[in-house]
Amino acid sequence: MIEQYVLDLQEIDGGQVAVVGGKGAHLGELSRIEGIGVPGGFCVTTDAFRRIMAEAPSIDDRLDQLSRVKPDDREAIRTLSAEIRRTIEGIAIPDDLAAAITRALAQRGEQAAYAVRSSATAEDLPTASFAGQQDTYLNVVGPTAVLQHVSRCWASLFTERAVTYRQRGGIDHRTVRMAVVVQRMVFPHAAGILFTADPVTGNRKVATVDAGFGLGEALVSGLVNPDVFKVREGEVVAKAIAAKQRAVHVLPAGGTQEVTIDSRRQEEPALTDEQVVRLVQLGRRIEAHFGGPQDIEWCLVDDDFRIVQSRPITTLFPIPESDDQENHVYVSVGHQQMMTDPMRPLGLSMWQLTAMAPMHEAGGRLFVDVTRPLASPVSRAGLLDVIGRGDPLVRDALQTVLDRGDFVPALPDAGPGGPPGAGGASAPIENDPAIVTELIERSQVSIAALERDIRTKTGPALLDFLSEAFEEHKRVLSDPLSMQAIMAGMEATWWLNDKLREWLGEKNAADTLTLSAPNNVTSEMGLELLDVADVIRPHPEVVAFLQGVGVEDEGFLDDLAKLAGGTEARDAIEAYLDRYGMRCVGEIDITRPRWRERPTTLVPVILDNVRNFEPGAAERRFEQGRQKAQEKEQDVLSRLRALPDGDRKADEAKRMIDRVRTFIGYREYPKYGIVSRFFVYKQALLAEAERLVQAGVLPEKEDIFYLTFQELHDVVRSQQVDDRLIQRRKDAFRSYHALTPPRVLTSDGEAVTGAYRRDDVPAGALIGLPVSAGTIEGRARVILDLAEADLEPGDILVTTFTDPSWSPLFVGITGLVTEVGGLMTHGAVIAREYGLPAVVGVEQATRQIRDGQRIRVHGTDGYVEILP
């Protein structure tokens, strides 16, 4: 293969990232768009970089060392990356390579001024921009200086920030190459950045222009605040003109300098409105060419715009696909289900196929389209009421969209499309505990039939069987009696909170009345792990063994039997897994490893229970909760009877208390049933995947996680798979982790943020939703991974979200703070069951609260104080 060291920008297209890097490929593609002015130049290709790297074999050893360094070991990264940079900059450029670069300069003017810019192959990609990770040099004059700065660009592949960025993104340093763009300098009157979508809100119809005088470096480096213009549909809709005291200008002999702007010009706009609109029109043309929102660097020279870079905006949350051009409003499913992490394609499609409402995917997350119920005044009121009780931030975000008056169409009455329970009173149901018993039995019978019938199914017959099983799944989920039981418990809770506040002036009184409610499978799950600890505690050898179990030691249960007391310990853990082994963090995603598949997840929690509790703690805790609830009931009823018309009020309250005690525990059971069914599906699909691996169709059985259910059906039928599709899905899934899903998203791409709009909290307090009454003070434990839990008595758990799998931790904490959650989500329900003061929906709680800080959780009033 003949190596090619230099390519003119006009010869380059967007498909040549491997040859000219991301920046070079984009510039080459930009220069092909009609009407877009790009300064001329050439690219020193990755062939040249490979040639240079081959000149220094010692770099290989350092790359090996670097690959073993953790992303947060800044000192090691700093040392190794500096050594690699020094080595690269010290390599003499071979004569033939230097000659190719100087020839290209001679064709364009040797003594002209150039911008010498890094262009890595992992840069300006749709999923990772790497913006600012490598170096750019402006106003470089003369061949000697250009060659020197080309070397510096090669070395900048190993700046500390670029190395850290790659480490965190899981990108192998050896797979990345560096090209260098050499472009004629332009000497602009003004320069800046154009975002063809609003980078803050994500709105694709609003473009944002940042502008300043002189070179754009003044803005990029933060030397000055830019003028900011917002443009919608060809019109400047907002602007803020900054006082621009400084600018960066070029020096005649090369390089740049900061200059002070004449005081009379400092507050002049860098662009006229007409120029801003014209620039955005160019941006829309570039956006259309690349097929997505762009971050564009521009310069203004003699009233003519030159484009010096365009890269995808990788931080925007994607928009769900729609088959029409109408406006849509989407609500996040993940915030309701306590799982805002991205899901793999199989997990997404399985949830979509078994959910009760149509769901739309974007950024690896699911959303429900609520446009139609919002459009009708009748259904709108019901939707906002139900959503508002669960998550006030979602309600406020929806109200923000509605208040604009022009986004949601007005309809006479609602059609389908709202989430279940979004409006309308539920049908009456008797206060009969036998109803819950019957519902649980129905679910168990259905799951037993599924386990029995699926055993004999393989190949296409298995996938056909599962398609039918999903219909049964939905039938069980939509059982009218089940829905009535859930709503009965929730509505009785709301009634008690509303009425007891009105009659007795007491907030969240129902929280105490729900303590130790019967038939709550999730709270039972936490208490039963205390019983497991009771079996293990008397055996020091077993405890010591478990303390040495690592995450990868999945065979530890077999080894337990060799120890004194180990058989009893193993049997206790196995019995627990038989009942709860289908659970895990993020359990709505079928692809997540279940406790039965990864039982080491439970070991830290079991050890915490062994250390922090006395024998018999589970039974005592449940009984204490039940007694507190009983005492609270007697207290409330006696105080009500002392009021005017007190007997009637007390009788009504008693009826609602009984209703809560009868039905609120069942609220958790349908999710348990869903996850139980999911585990049966998963085991069958993984067995089928193993057959695909044996047949040579798939390299690894977990590859099925990156196919939708229908795609997997096709693969099983055809015995063929598209390996490139799976790799693209893996790359996309990795990139989705960097995105923060919004609670509410519009079809314009706008992530609408709600607010609590409260003035009854102390200054500096973190506001959230009160979901479990009481006030507690203690040490904050910020835990993002259940497997890394290490709790002491009195700790307060602070985390992003909790689903039922976190419940075993709840027995060992005194309070709860989460970033995501609502009044009836799992963390809130279990916090009330255990009597833990809890505040959920606290924005960025895990960043604002540091691990180990003392905090005070006001579970009754819904805020958290960070204590000195």
PDB file of N, CA, C and O in Angstrom, residues 492-522:
ATOM      1  N   ALA A 492     -56.907   6.051  48.841  1.00  0.00           N
ATOM      2  CA  ALA A 492     -57.153   6.138  50.284  1.00  0.00           C
ATOM      3  C   ALA A 492     -56.021   6.893  50.976  1.00  0.00           C
ATOM      4  O   ALA A 492     -56.242   7.667  51.910  1.00  0.00           O
ATOM      5  N   THR A 493     -54.783   6.682  50.497  1.00  0.00           N
ATOM      6  CA  THR A 493     -53.635   7.414  51.052  1.00  0.00           C
ATOM      7  C   THR A 493     -53.790   8.906  50.802  1.00  0.00           C
ATOM      8  O   THR A 493     -53.591   9.732  51.703  1.00  0.00           O
ATOM      9  N   TRP A 494     -54.141   9.263  49.555  1.00  0.00           N
ATOM     10  CA  TRP A 494     -54.312  10.685  49.231  1.00  0.00           C
ATOM     11  C   TRP A 494     -55.442  11.292  50.071  1.00  0.00           C
ATOM     12  O   TRP A 494     -55.320  12.415  50.563  1.00  0.00           O
ATOM     13  N   TRP A 495     -56.541  10.542  50.199  1.00  0.00           N
ATOM     14  CA  TRP A 495     -57.689  11.040  50.977  1.00  0.00           C
ATOM     15  C   TRP A 495     -57.262  11.322  52.415  1.00  0.00           C
ATOM     16  O   TRP A 495     -57.570  12.376  52.969  1.00  0.00           O
ATOM     17  N   LEU A 496     -56.552  10.372  53.044  1.00  0.00           N
ATOM     18  CA  LEU A 496     -56.124  10.554  54.429  1.00  0.00           C
ATOM     19  C   LEU A 496     -55.190  11.752  54.577  1.00  0.00           C
ATOM     20  O   LEU A 496     -55.343  12.563  55.505  1.00  0.00           O
ATOM     21  N   ASN A 497     -54.243  11.890  53.663  1.00  0.00           N
ATOM     22  CA  ASN A 497     -53.321  13.029  53.758  1.00  0.00           C
ATOM     23  C   ASN A 497     -54.059  14.362  53.602  1.00  0.00           C
ATOM     24  O   ASN A 497     -53.793  15.319  54.338  1.00  0.00           O
ATOM     25  N   ASP A 498     -54.979  14.403  52.640  1.00  0.00           N
ATOM     26  CA  ASP A 498     -55.722  15.655  52.405  1.00  0.00           C
ATOM     27  C   ASP A 498     -56.643  15.984  53.581  1.00  0.00           C
ATOM     28  O   ASP A 498     -56.639  17.103  54.109  1.00  0.00           O
ATOM     29  N   LYS A 499     -57.441  15.002  54.021  1.00  0.00           N
ATOM     30  CA  LYS A 499     -58.442  15.253  55.053  1.00  0.00           C
ATOM     31  C   LYS A 499     -57.820  15.472  56.436  1.00  0.00           C
ATOM     32  O   LYS A 499     -58.271  16.333  57.201  1.00  0.00           O
ATOM     33  N   LEU A 500     -56.798  14.706  56.774  1.00  0.00           N
ATOM     34  CA  LEU A 500     -56.191  14.864  58.101  1.00  0.00           C
ATOM     35  C   LEU A 500     -55.398  16.166  58.189  1.00  0.00           C
ATOM     36  O   LEU A 500     -55.256  16.730  59.280  1.00  0.00           O
ATOM     37  N   ARG A 501     -54.930  16.629  57.056  1.00  0.00           N
ATOM     38  CA  ARG A 501     -54.295  17.960  57.078  1.00  0.00           C
ATOM     39  C   ARG A 501     -55.362  19.043  57.266  1.00  0.00           C
ATOM     40  O   ARG A 501     -55.177  20.005  58.015  1.00  0.00           O
ATOM     41  N   GLU A 502     -56.510  18.849  56.578  1.00  0.00           N
ATOM     42  CA  GLU A 502     -57.608  19.823  56.690  1.00  0.00           C
ATOM     43  C   GLU A 502     -58.208  19.810  58.101  1.00  0.00           C
ATOM     44  O   GLU A 502     -58.438  20.862  58.706  1.00  0.00           O
ATOM     45  N   TRP A 503     -58.431  18.602  58.657  1.00  0.00           N
ATOM     46  CA  TRP A 503     -59.137  18.496  59.939  1.00  0.00           C
ATOM     47  C   TRP A 503     -58.213  18.648  61.143  1.00  0.00           C
ATOM     48  O   TRP A 503     -58.596  19.210  62.165  1.00  0.00           O
ATOM     49  N   LEU A 504     -56.975  18.131  61.019  1.00  0.00           N
ATOM     50  CA  LEU A 504     -56.086  18.118  62.190  1.00  0.00           C
ATOM     51  C   LEU A 504     -54.829  18.972  62.010  1.00  0.00           C
ATOM     52  O   LEU A 504     -54.027  19.103  62.941  1.00  0.00           O
ATOM     53  N   GLY A 505     -54.654  19.522  60.792  1.00  0.00           N
ATOM     54  CA  GLY A 505     -53.457  20.328  60.533  1.00  0.00           C
ATOM     55  C   GLY A 505     -52.176  19.507  60.513  1.00  0.00           C
ATOM     56  O   GLY A 505     -51.089  20.036  60.747  1.00  0.00           O
ATOM     57  N   GLU A 506     -52.290  18.219  60.204  1.00  0.00           N
ATOM     58  CA  GLU A 506     -51.126  17.323  60.240  1.00  0.00           C
ATOM     59  C   GLU A 506     -50.732  16.914  58.820  1.00  0.00           C
ATOM     60  O   GLU A 506     -51.560  16.444  58.034  1.00  0.00           O
ATOM     61  N   LYS A 507     -49.444  17.095  58.499  1.00  0.00           N
ATOM     62  CA  LYS A 507     -48.955  16.754  57.163  1.00  0.00           C
ATOM     63  C   LYS A 507     -48.612  15.271  57.075  1.00  0.00           C
ATOM     64  O   LYS A 507     -48.041  14.703  58.010  1.00  0.00           O
ATOM     65  N   ASN A 508     -48.932  14.669  55.942  1.00  0.00           N
ATOM     66  CA  ASN A 508     -48.496  13.302  55.605  1.00  0.00           C
ATOM     67  C   ASN A 508     -48.795  12.285  56.709  1.00  0.00           C
ATOM     68  O   ASN A 508     -47.988  11.406  56.999  1.00  0.00           O
ATOM     69  N   ALA A 509     -49.967  12.391  57.304  1.00  0.00           N
ATOM     70  CA  ALA A 509     -50.316  11.477  58.406  1.00  0.00           C
ATOM     71  C   ALA A 509     -50.381  10.027  57.933  1.00  0.00           C
ATOM     72  O   ALA A 509     -50.127   9.096  58.709  1.00  0.00           O
ATOM     73  N   ALA A 510     -50.697   9.820  56.656  1.00  0.00           N
ATOM     74  CA  ALA A 510     -50.835   8.450  56.144  1.00  0.00           C
ATOM     75  C   ALA A 510     -49.504   7.702  56.161  1.00  0.00           C
ATOM     76  O   ALA A 510     -49.486   6.464  56.138  1.00  0.00           O
ATOM     77  N   ASP A 511     -48.392   8.446  56.198  1.00  0.00           N
ATOM     78  CA  ASP A 511     -47.093   7.766  56.175  1.00  0.00           C
ATOM     79  C   ASP A 511     -46.950   6.804  57.351  1.00  0.00           C
ATOM     80  O   ASP A 511     -46.484   5.664  57.186  1.00  0.00           O
ATOM     81  N   THR A 512     -47.337   7.245  58.531  1.00  0.00           N
ATOM     82  CA  THR A 512     -47.233   6.366  59.710  1.00  0.00           C
ATOM     83  C   THR A 512     -48.284   5.263  59.658  1.00  0.00           C
ATOM     84  O   THR A 512     -48.036   4.132  60.091  1.00  0.00           O
ATOM     85  N   LEU A 513     -49.441   5.580  59.103  1.00  0.00           N
ATOM     86  CA  LEU A 513     -50.527   4.603  59.053  1.00  0.00           C
ATOM     87  C   LEU A 513     -50.221   3.438  58.112  1.00  0.00           C
ATOM     88  O   LEU A 513     -50.873   2.392  58.173  1.00  0.00           O
ATOM     89  N   THR A 514     -49.230   3.599  57.219  1.00  0.00           N
ATOM     90  CA  THR A 514     -48.892   2.513  56.280  1.00  0.00           C
ATOM     91  C   THR A 514     -47.758   1.640  56.790  1.00  0.00           C
ATOM     92  O   THR A 514     -47.382   0.674  56.124  1.00  0.00           O
ATOM     93  N   LEU A 515     -47.171   1.948  57.939  1.00  0.00           N
ATOM     94  CA  LEU A 515     -46.051   1.155  58.454  1.00  0.00           C
ATOM     95  C   LEU A 515     -46.422  -0.325  58.561  1.00  0.00           C
ATOM     96  O   LEU A 515     -47.487  -0.677  59.057  1.00  0.00           O
ATOM     97  N   SER A 516     -45.509  -1.182  58.078  1.00  0.00           N
ATOM     98  CA  SER A 516     -45.678  -2.649  58.174  1.00  0.00           C
ATOM     99  C   SER A 516     -47.032  -3.109  57.638  1.00  0.00           C
ATOM    100  O   SER A 516     -47.679  -3.988  58.211  1.00  0.00           O
ATOM    101  N   ALA A 517     -47.453  -2.517  56.523  1.00  0.00           N
ATOM    102  CA  ALA A 517     -48.700  -2.978  55.890  1.00  0.00           C
ATOM    103  C   ALA A 517     -48.500  -4.400  55.372  1.00  0.00           C
ATOM    104  O   ALA A 517     -47.408  -4.763  54.927  1.00  0.00           O
ATOM    105  N   PRO A 518     -49.516  -5.229  55.417  1.00  0.00           N
ATOM    106  CA  PRO A 518     -49.368  -6.625  54.980  1.00  0.00           C
ATOM    107  C   PRO A 518     -49.240  -6.737  53.457  1.00  0.00           C
ATOM    108  O   PRO A 518     -49.632  -5.832  52.713  1.00  0.00           O
ATOM    109  N   ASN A 519     -48.669  -7.856  53.014  1.00  0.00           N
ATOM    110  CA  ASN A 519     -48.607  -8.241  51.596  1.00  0.00           C
ATOM    111  C   ASN A 519     -47.733  -7.324  50.742  1.00  0.00           C
ATOM    112  O   ASN A 519     -47.931  -7.229  49.532  1.00  0.00           O
ATOM    113  N   ASN A 520     -46.741  -6.659  51.363  1.00  0.00           N
ATOM    114  CA  ASN A 520     -45.828  -5.847  50.556  1.00  0.00           C
ATOM    115  C   ASN A 520     -44.591  -6.681  50.261  1.00  0.00           C
ATOM    116  O   ASN A 520     -43.689  -6.817  51.090  1.00  0.00           O
ATOM    117  N   VAL A 521     -44.533  -7.246  49.065  1.00  0.00           N
ATOM    118  CA  VAL A 521     -43.478  -8.196  48.721  1.00  0.00           C
ATOM    119  C   VAL A 521     -42.112  -7.527  48.716  1.00  0.00           C
ATOM    120  O   VAL A 521     -41.087  -8.177  48.989  1.00  0.00           O
ATOM    121  N   THR A 522     -42.059  -6.221  48.455  1.00  0.00           N
ATOM    122  CA  THR A 522     -40.765  -5.534  48.403  1.00  0.00           C
ATOM    123  C   THR A 522     -40.211  -5.286  49.800  1.00  0.00           C
ATOM    124  O   THR A 522     -39.011  -5.471  50.045  1.00  0.00           O
TER     125      THR A 522
END
